[in-house]
Every structure is written in C-alpha cells, then in structure tokens.
Amino acid sequence: MDSPRPLLPATSGKRSSGPQGTRLFVQEDLRQLASETGKASGERASVHKPVLEGISPELGGRRFSIHPGRQTIGRLASNDIVVTGSSVSSSHAWITNQQGRCIVMNTLSTNGTFVNDKRIHQATLKHGDRVCFGDVELMFLTRDHDAPGPRRVVRLALGLIVLAGVAALAWWLL
C-alpha cells in the first residue's frame, strides 16, 4: 500500500502536491507568495491610478493600486489587496473604482472600516482620506505627495503674473 503524501511543503523548499496534483501550501507560504506577486506597487498616484499607501508600521509605506472595478481587501491571500494584521478580517472590505470615483465598503468585518476616524458602511474617498481596516491605517492618494495640487499651481501662476506686473511697472516708472 502506498504511503500518504505529506500535507505540508517539503523542507527542501519544494511544494508538495496533493493526491490529484493539487499544490498544497501552509499559510506562511501563501503570505510570502502574495507579497512576491507584486500586489503592492511603487506606481505614482494619479486621478486615473489612485493608490492606498500604508501608514501603519506593518505596511511600511507599501502602495496598493486601485484598479477599475471591484477589489477585495482583507487578511487572506485570496484578496486583491492583502492587508495583514490581527485586527483585519479575512474578507474585510471592498473598494470599487468606477471612472475615477472610489468607494470603500465594509463587508461585515469584526473591527470595522473607518474613513477619517468615522466608522462607515460605505464612503466615497477623496485625496488624502485616511482609511482604517481595523487598526491598520492607509491613506488614499490621487496624486503624489510631492506633486503640486491644482490650487498650488494656480497660486504659483498668479504670483508670477503679479511679479511680472510689478517688474513692468517699476521699469516704466524708471
């Protein structure tokens, strides 16, 4: 009689297969695979490519791109955005990006979803909103920190126009 195959990956680093060739993994291997697959990105934030940037120490500034359509957020490796932390539910929330409008929705998580310290069931996100899944905090960005916002560009342009006007007036008076 054949001996049963081991259920855990072999210690040699190779993953074992189940009786029908199905690969079996331990939870730690799934977490490592999730982090290796590039779910977190270093992409620049924009209105067309919003991101969630980790603020909590366990996320270390990692960025998660919000793609068009619905993405799941939670602790399980099967989520689109994997956020580890004991206060994060296995399937904690959804985030939907439709034509640049992002909506976060709590999916009956144990510790709740918060936007700017307010517990929500559903909320539309805007640039700079702080989003918490349990105790894990992220920031919603539609532009990078160092990128000038529209108001800053307008103020800079107005400042240059005023400066040019003062210089022209001074030249004319002299």
PDB file of C-alpha atoms in Angstrom:
ATOM      1  CA  MET A   1       0.000   0.000   0.000  1.00  0.00           C
ATOM      2  CA  ASP A   2       1.310   3.471  -0.879  1.00  0.00           C
ATOM      3  CA  SER A   3       2.271   5.784   1.945  1.00  0.00           C
ATOM      4  CA  PRO A   4       0.262   9.054   2.100  1.00  0.00           C
ATOM      5  CA  ARG A   5       1.847  12.195   0.717  1.00  0.00           C
ATOM      6  CA  PRO A   6       2.832  14.877   3.219  1.00  0.00           C
ATOM      7  CA  LEU A   7       0.333  17.748   3.569  1.00  0.00           C
ATOM      8  CA  LEU A   8       2.966  20.411   4.171  1.00  0.00           C
ATOM      9  CA  PRO A   9       5.621  21.588   1.731  1.00  0.00           C
ATOM     10  CA  ALA A  10       8.800  19.577   1.821  1.00  0.00           C
ATOM     11  CA  THR A  11      11.650  21.061   3.836  1.00  0.00           C
ATOM     12  CA  SER A  12      13.796  21.184   0.704  1.00  0.00           C
ATOM     13  CA  GLY A  13      11.854  24.272  -0.410  1.00  0.00           C
ATOM     14  CA  LYS A  14       9.747  22.422  -2.995  1.00  0.00           C
ATOM     15  CA  ARG A  15       5.989  22.470  -2.506  1.00  0.00           C
ATOM     16  CA  SER A  16       4.261  19.117  -2.331  1.00  0.00           C
ATOM     17  CA  SER A  17       1.273  18.143  -4.400  1.00  0.00           C
ATOM     18  CA  GLY A  18      -1.955  16.578  -3.219  1.00  0.00           C
ATOM     19  CA  PRO A  19      -3.294  13.259  -4.483  1.00  0.00           C
ATOM     20  CA  GLN A  20      -4.586  14.779  -7.750  1.00  0.00           C
ATOM     21  CA  GLY A  21      -1.607  17.037  -8.382  1.00  0.00           C
ATOM     22  CA  THR A  22      -3.099  19.972  -6.480  1.00  0.00           C
ATOM     23  CA  ARG A  23      -0.440  22.097  -4.835  1.00  0.00           C
ATOM     24  CA  LEU A  24      -0.733  22.435  -1.065  1.00  0.00           C
ATOM     25  CA  PHE A  25       0.583  25.397   0.897  1.00  0.00           C
ATOM     26  CA  VAL A  26       0.889  26.417   4.500  1.00  0.00           C
ATOM     27  CA  GLN A  27      -0.466  29.849   5.452  1.00  0.00           C
ATOM     28  CA  GLU A  28       3.011  31.411   5.740  1.00  0.00           C
ATOM     29  CA  ASP A  29       3.839  30.284   2.175  1.00  0.00           C
ATOM     30  CA  LEU A  30       0.631  31.955   0.922  1.00  0.00           C
ATOM     31  CA  ARG A  31       1.547  35.228   2.634  1.00  0.00           C
ATOM     32  CA  GLN A  32       5.005  35.117   1.073  1.00  0.00           C
ATOM     33  CA  LEU A  33       3.562  34.366  -2.372  1.00  0.00           C
ATOM     34  CA  ALA A  34       1.087  37.249  -2.012  1.00  0.00           C
ATOM     35  CA  SER A  35       3.893  39.665  -1.210  1.00  0.00           C
ATOM     36  CA  GLU A  36       6.016  38.358  -4.113  1.00  0.00           C
ATOM     37  CA  THR A  37       3.262  38.666  -6.728  1.00  0.00           C
ATOM     38  CA  GLY A  38       3.511  42.419  -6.757  1.00  0.00           C
ATOM     39  CA  LYS A  39       0.143  43.256  -5.264  1.00  0.00           C
ATOM     40  CA  ALA A  40       1.849  46.289  -3.775  1.00  0.00           C
ATOM     41  CA  SER A  41       3.260  48.682  -6.293  1.00  0.00           C
ATOM     42  CA  GLY A  42       5.568  51.625  -6.449  1.00  0.00           C
ATOM     43  CA  GLU A  43       3.404  53.375  -9.028  1.00  0.00           C
ATOM     44  CA  ARG A  44       2.817  57.089  -8.877  1.00  0.00           C
ATOM     45  CA  ALA A  45      -0.631  58.124  -7.764  1.00  0.00           C
ATOM     46  CA  SER A  46      -2.932  59.954 -10.154  1.00  0.00           C
ATOM     47  CA  VAL A  47      -6.641  60.576 -10.626  1.00  0.00           C
ATOM     48  CA  HIS A  48      -6.663  57.736 -13.156  1.00  0.00           C
ATOM     49  CA  LYS A  49      -4.489  55.447 -10.982  1.00  0.00           C
ATOM     50  CA  PRO A  50      -5.380  56.049  -7.330  1.00  0.00           C
ATOM     51  CA  VAL A  51      -3.464  54.184  -4.638  1.00  0.00           C
ATOM     52  CA  LEU A  52      -3.782  53.217  -0.996  1.00  0.00           C
ATOM     53  CA  GLU A  53      -0.483  53.923   0.774  1.00  0.00           C
ATOM     54  CA  GLY A  54       0.267  52.199   4.068  1.00  0.00           C
ATOM     55  CA  ILE A  55       0.752  54.455   7.078  1.00  0.00           C
ATOM     56  CA  SER A  56       0.823  51.753   9.765  1.00  0.00           C
ATOM     57  CA  PRO A  57       4.279  50.358  10.596  1.00  0.00           C
ATOM     58  CA  GLU A  58       3.353  46.841   9.416  1.00  0.00           C
ATOM     59  CA  LEU A  59       2.719  48.179   5.903  1.00  0.00           C
ATOM     60  CA  GLY A  60       5.868  50.293   5.748  1.00  0.00           C
ATOM     61  CA  GLY A  61       4.657  52.722   3.085  1.00  0.00           C
ATOM     62  CA  ARG A  62       3.630  49.987   0.622  1.00  0.00           C
ATOM     63  CA  ARG A  63       1.314  51.157  -2.132  1.00  0.00           C
ATOM     64  CA  PHE A  64      -1.666  49.261  -3.454  1.00  0.00           C
ATOM     65  CA  SER A  65      -3.020  50.376  -6.845  1.00  0.00           C
ATOM     66  CA  ILE A  66      -6.786  50.700  -7.111  1.00  0.00           C
ATOM     67  CA  HIS A  67      -7.698  49.238 -10.489  1.00  0.00           C
ATOM     68  CA  PRO A  68     -11.024  49.826 -12.267  1.00  0.00           C
ATOM     69  CA  GLY A  69     -13.800  47.608 -10.950  1.00  0.00           C
ATOM     70  CA  ARG A  70     -14.150  45.998  -7.537  1.00  0.00           C
ATOM     71  CA  GLN A  71     -11.243  44.771  -5.407  1.00  0.00           C
ATOM     72  CA  THR A  72     -11.429  42.847  -2.151  1.00  0.00           C
ATOM     73  CA  ILE A  73      -9.387  43.852   0.884  1.00  0.00           C
ATOM     74  CA  GLY A  74      -8.544  41.555   3.774  1.00  0.00           C
ATOM     75  CA  ARG A  75      -6.102  39.300   5.554  1.00  0.00           C
ATOM     76  CA  LEU A  76      -6.499  36.225   3.309  1.00  0.00           C
ATOM     77  CA  ALA A  77      -4.070  35.753   0.435  1.00  0.00           C
ATOM     78  CA  SER A  78      -7.025  35.320  -1.945  1.00  0.00           C
ATOM     79  CA  ASN A  79      -7.923  39.040  -1.590  1.00  0.00           C
ATOM     80  CA  ASP A  80      -6.911  41.510  -4.273  1.00  0.00           C
ATOM     81  CA  ILE A  81      -5.303  43.717  -1.609  1.00  0.00           C
ATOM     82  CA  VAL A  82      -3.768  41.695   1.220  1.00  0.00           C
ATOM     83  CA  VAL A  83      -3.516  43.653   4.472  1.00  0.00           C
ATOM     84  CA  THR A  84      -2.018  41.630   7.291  1.00  0.00           C
ATOM     85  CA  GLY A  85      -2.847  42.487  10.854  1.00  0.00           C
ATOM     86  CA  SER A  86      -4.716  40.725  13.626  1.00  0.00           C
ATOM     87  CA  SER A  87      -7.467  43.391  13.599  1.00  0.00           C
ATOM     88  CA  VAL A  88      -8.148  42.905   9.856  1.00  0.00           C
ATOM     89  CA  SER A  89     -10.855  40.403   8.958  1.00  0.00           C
ATOM     90  CA  SER A  90     -10.206  37.681   6.408  1.00  0.00           C
ATOM     91  CA  SER A  91     -12.516  39.464   3.962  1.00  0.00           C
ATOM     92  CA  HIS A  92     -12.698  42.956   5.449  1.00  0.00           C
ATOM     93  CA  ALA A  93     -13.899  45.377   2.756  1.00  0.00           C
ATOM     94  CA  TRP A  94     -14.398  46.124  -0.928  1.00  0.00           C
ATOM     95  CA  ILE A  95     -13.114  49.099  -2.846  1.00  0.00           C
ATOM     96  CA  THR A  96     -14.742  49.984  -6.148  1.00  0.00           C
ATOM     97  CA  ASN A  97     -13.168  52.264  -8.748  1.00  0.00           C
ATOM     98  CA  GLN A  98     -15.656  53.387 -11.380  1.00  0.00           C
ATOM     99  CA  GLN A  99     -14.495  56.144 -13.720  1.00  0.00           C
ATOM    100  CA  GLY A 100     -12.104  57.559 -11.129  1.00  0.00           C
ATOM    101  CA  ARG A 101     -14.651  57.571  -8.297  1.00  0.00           C
ATOM    102  CA  CYS A 102     -13.564  55.247  -5.498  1.00  0.00           C
ATOM    103  CA  ILE A 103     -15.982  53.876  -2.934  1.00  0.00           C
ATOM    104  CA  VAL A 104     -14.927  51.770   0.058  1.00  0.00           C
ATOM    105  CA  MET A 105     -17.490  49.418   1.593  1.00  0.00           C
ATOM    106  CA  ASN A 106     -17.208  47.455   4.833  1.00  0.00           C
ATOM    107  CA  THR A 107     -18.191  43.784   4.422  1.00  0.00           C
ATOM    108  CA  LEU A 108     -19.343  42.919   7.952  1.00  0.00           C
ATOM    109  CA  SER A 109     -15.831  42.934   9.364  1.00  0.00           C
ATOM    110  CA  THR A 110     -15.377  42.403  13.086  1.00  0.00           C
ATOM    111  CA  ASN A 111     -13.377  45.578  13.796  1.00  0.00           C
ATOM    112  CA  GLY A 112     -14.960  47.883  11.240  1.00  0.00           C
ATOM    113  CA  THR A 113     -13.794  50.196   8.476  1.00  0.00           C
ATOM    114  CA  PHE A 114     -13.116  53.867   9.194  1.00  0.00           C
ATOM    115  CA  VAL A 115     -12.593  56.889   6.957  1.00  0.00           C
ATOM    116  CA  ASN A 116     -11.008  59.874   8.721  1.00  0.00           C
ATOM    117  CA  ASP A 117     -11.795  58.313  12.138  1.00  0.00           C
ATOM    118  CA  LYS A 118     -15.501  57.867  11.319  1.00  0.00           C
ATOM    119  CA  ARG A 119     -16.881  54.324  11.221  1.00  0.00           C
ATOM    120  CA  ILE A 120     -18.531  53.731   7.854  1.00  0.00           C
ATOM    121  CA  HIS A 121     -20.532  51.135   5.982  1.00  0.00           C
ATOM    122  CA  GLN A 122     -19.835  52.863   2.655  1.00  0.00           C
ATOM    123  CA  ALA A 123     -17.953  56.056   1.778  1.00  0.00           C
ATOM    124  CA  THR A 124     -16.690  57.863  -1.309  1.00  0.00           C
ATOM    125  CA  LEU A 125     -12.956  58.517  -0.971  1.00  0.00           C
ATOM    126  CA  LYS A 126     -11.142  61.734  -1.834  1.00  0.00           C
ATOM    127  CA  HIS A 127      -7.443  62.552  -1.955  1.00  0.00           C
ATOM    128  CA  GLY A 128      -5.817  62.461   1.475  1.00  0.00           C
ATOM    129  CA  ASP A 129      -8.518  60.437   3.243  1.00  0.00           C
ATOM    130  CA  ARG A 130      -7.202  58.138   5.983  1.00  0.00           C
ATOM    131  CA  VAL A 131      -8.753  54.679   5.709  1.00  0.00           C
ATOM    132  CA  CYS A 132      -8.517  52.176   8.586  1.00  0.00           C
ATOM    133  CA  PHE A 133      -9.288  48.484   8.317  1.00  0.00           C
ATOM    134  CA  GLY A 134      -9.400  47.565  11.997  1.00  0.00           C
ATOM    135  CA  ASP A 135      -6.187  49.085  13.398  1.00  0.00           C
ATOM    136  CA  VAL A 136      -4.317  49.118  10.063  1.00  0.00           C
ATOM    137  CA  GLU A 137      -4.188  52.607   8.545  1.00  0.00           C
ATOM    138  CA  LEU A 138      -3.716  53.606   4.904  1.00  0.00           C
ATOM    139  CA  MET A 139      -4.036  56.883   3.005  1.00  0.00           C
ATOM    140  CA  PHE A 140      -5.996  57.273  -0.223  1.00  0.00           C
ATOM    141  CA  LEU A 141      -3.991  59.212  -2.816  1.00  0.00           C
ATOM    142  CA  THR A 142      -4.917  60.539  -6.240  1.00  0.00           C
ATOM    143  CA  ARG A 143      -1.624  62.419  -6.611  1.00  0.00           C
ATOM    144  CA  ASP A 144       1.804  62.034  -5.078  1.00  0.00           C
ATOM    145  CA  HIS A 145       2.898  63.982  -2.011  1.00  0.00           C
ATOM    146  CA  ASP A 146       5.483  65.968  -3.967  1.00  0.00           C
ATOM    147  CA  ALA A 147       3.198  66.670  -6.926  1.00  0.00           C
ATOM    148  CA  PRO A 148       1.684  70.148  -6.802  1.00  0.00           C
ATOM    149  CA  GLY A 149      -2.080  70.239  -6.419  1.00  0.00           C
ATOM    150  CA  PRO A 150      -4.254  72.338  -8.765  1.00  0.00           C
ATOM    151  CA  ARG A 151      -4.611  75.174  -6.239  1.00  0.00           C
ATOM    152  CA  ARG A 152      -0.868  75.333  -5.711  1.00  0.00           C
ATOM    153  CA  VAL A 153      -0.264  75.634  -9.463  1.00  0.00           C
ATOM    154  CA  VAL A 154      -2.872  78.424  -9.766  1.00  0.00           C
ATOM    155  CA  ARG A 155      -1.312  80.322  -6.835  1.00  0.00           C
ATOM    156  CA  LEU A 156       2.140  79.968  -8.386  1.00  0.00           C
ATOM    157  CA  ALA A 157       0.876  81.245 -11.765  1.00  0.00           C
ATOM    158  CA  LEU A 158      -0.875  84.221 -10.146  1.00  0.00           C
ATOM    159  CA  GLY A 159       2.258  85.013  -8.165  1.00  0.00           C
ATOM    160  CA  LEU A 160       4.357  85.041 -11.340  1.00  0.00           C
ATOM    161  CA  ILE A 161       1.837  87.320 -13.102  1.00  0.00           C
ATOM    162  CA  VAL A 162       1.841  89.790 -10.194  1.00  0.00           C
ATOM    163  CA  LEU A 163       5.647  89.714 -10.060  1.00  0.00           C
ATOM    164  CA  ALA A 164       5.850  90.390 -13.814  1.00  0.00           C
ATOM    165  CA  GLY A 165       3.347  93.260 -13.433  1.00  0.00           C
ATOM    166  CA  VAL A 166       5.362  94.855 -10.595  1.00  0.00           C
ATOM    167  CA  ALA A 167       8.578  94.500 -12.614  1.00  0.00           C
ATOM    168  CA  ALA A 168       6.943  96.114 -15.693  1.00  0.00           C
ATOM    169  CA  LEU A 169       5.580  98.972 -13.572  1.00  0.00           C
ATOM    170  CA  ALA A 170       8.989  99.550 -11.974  1.00  0.00           C
ATOM    171  CA  TRP A 171      10.650  99.584 -15.408  1.00  0.00           C
ATOM    172  CA  TRP A 172       8.083 102.053 -16.767  1.00  0.00           C
ATOM    173  CA  LEU A 173       8.482 104.393 -13.770  1.00  0.00           C
ATOM    174  CA  LEU A 174      12.275 104.457 -14.086  1.00  0.00           C
TER     175      LEU A 174
END
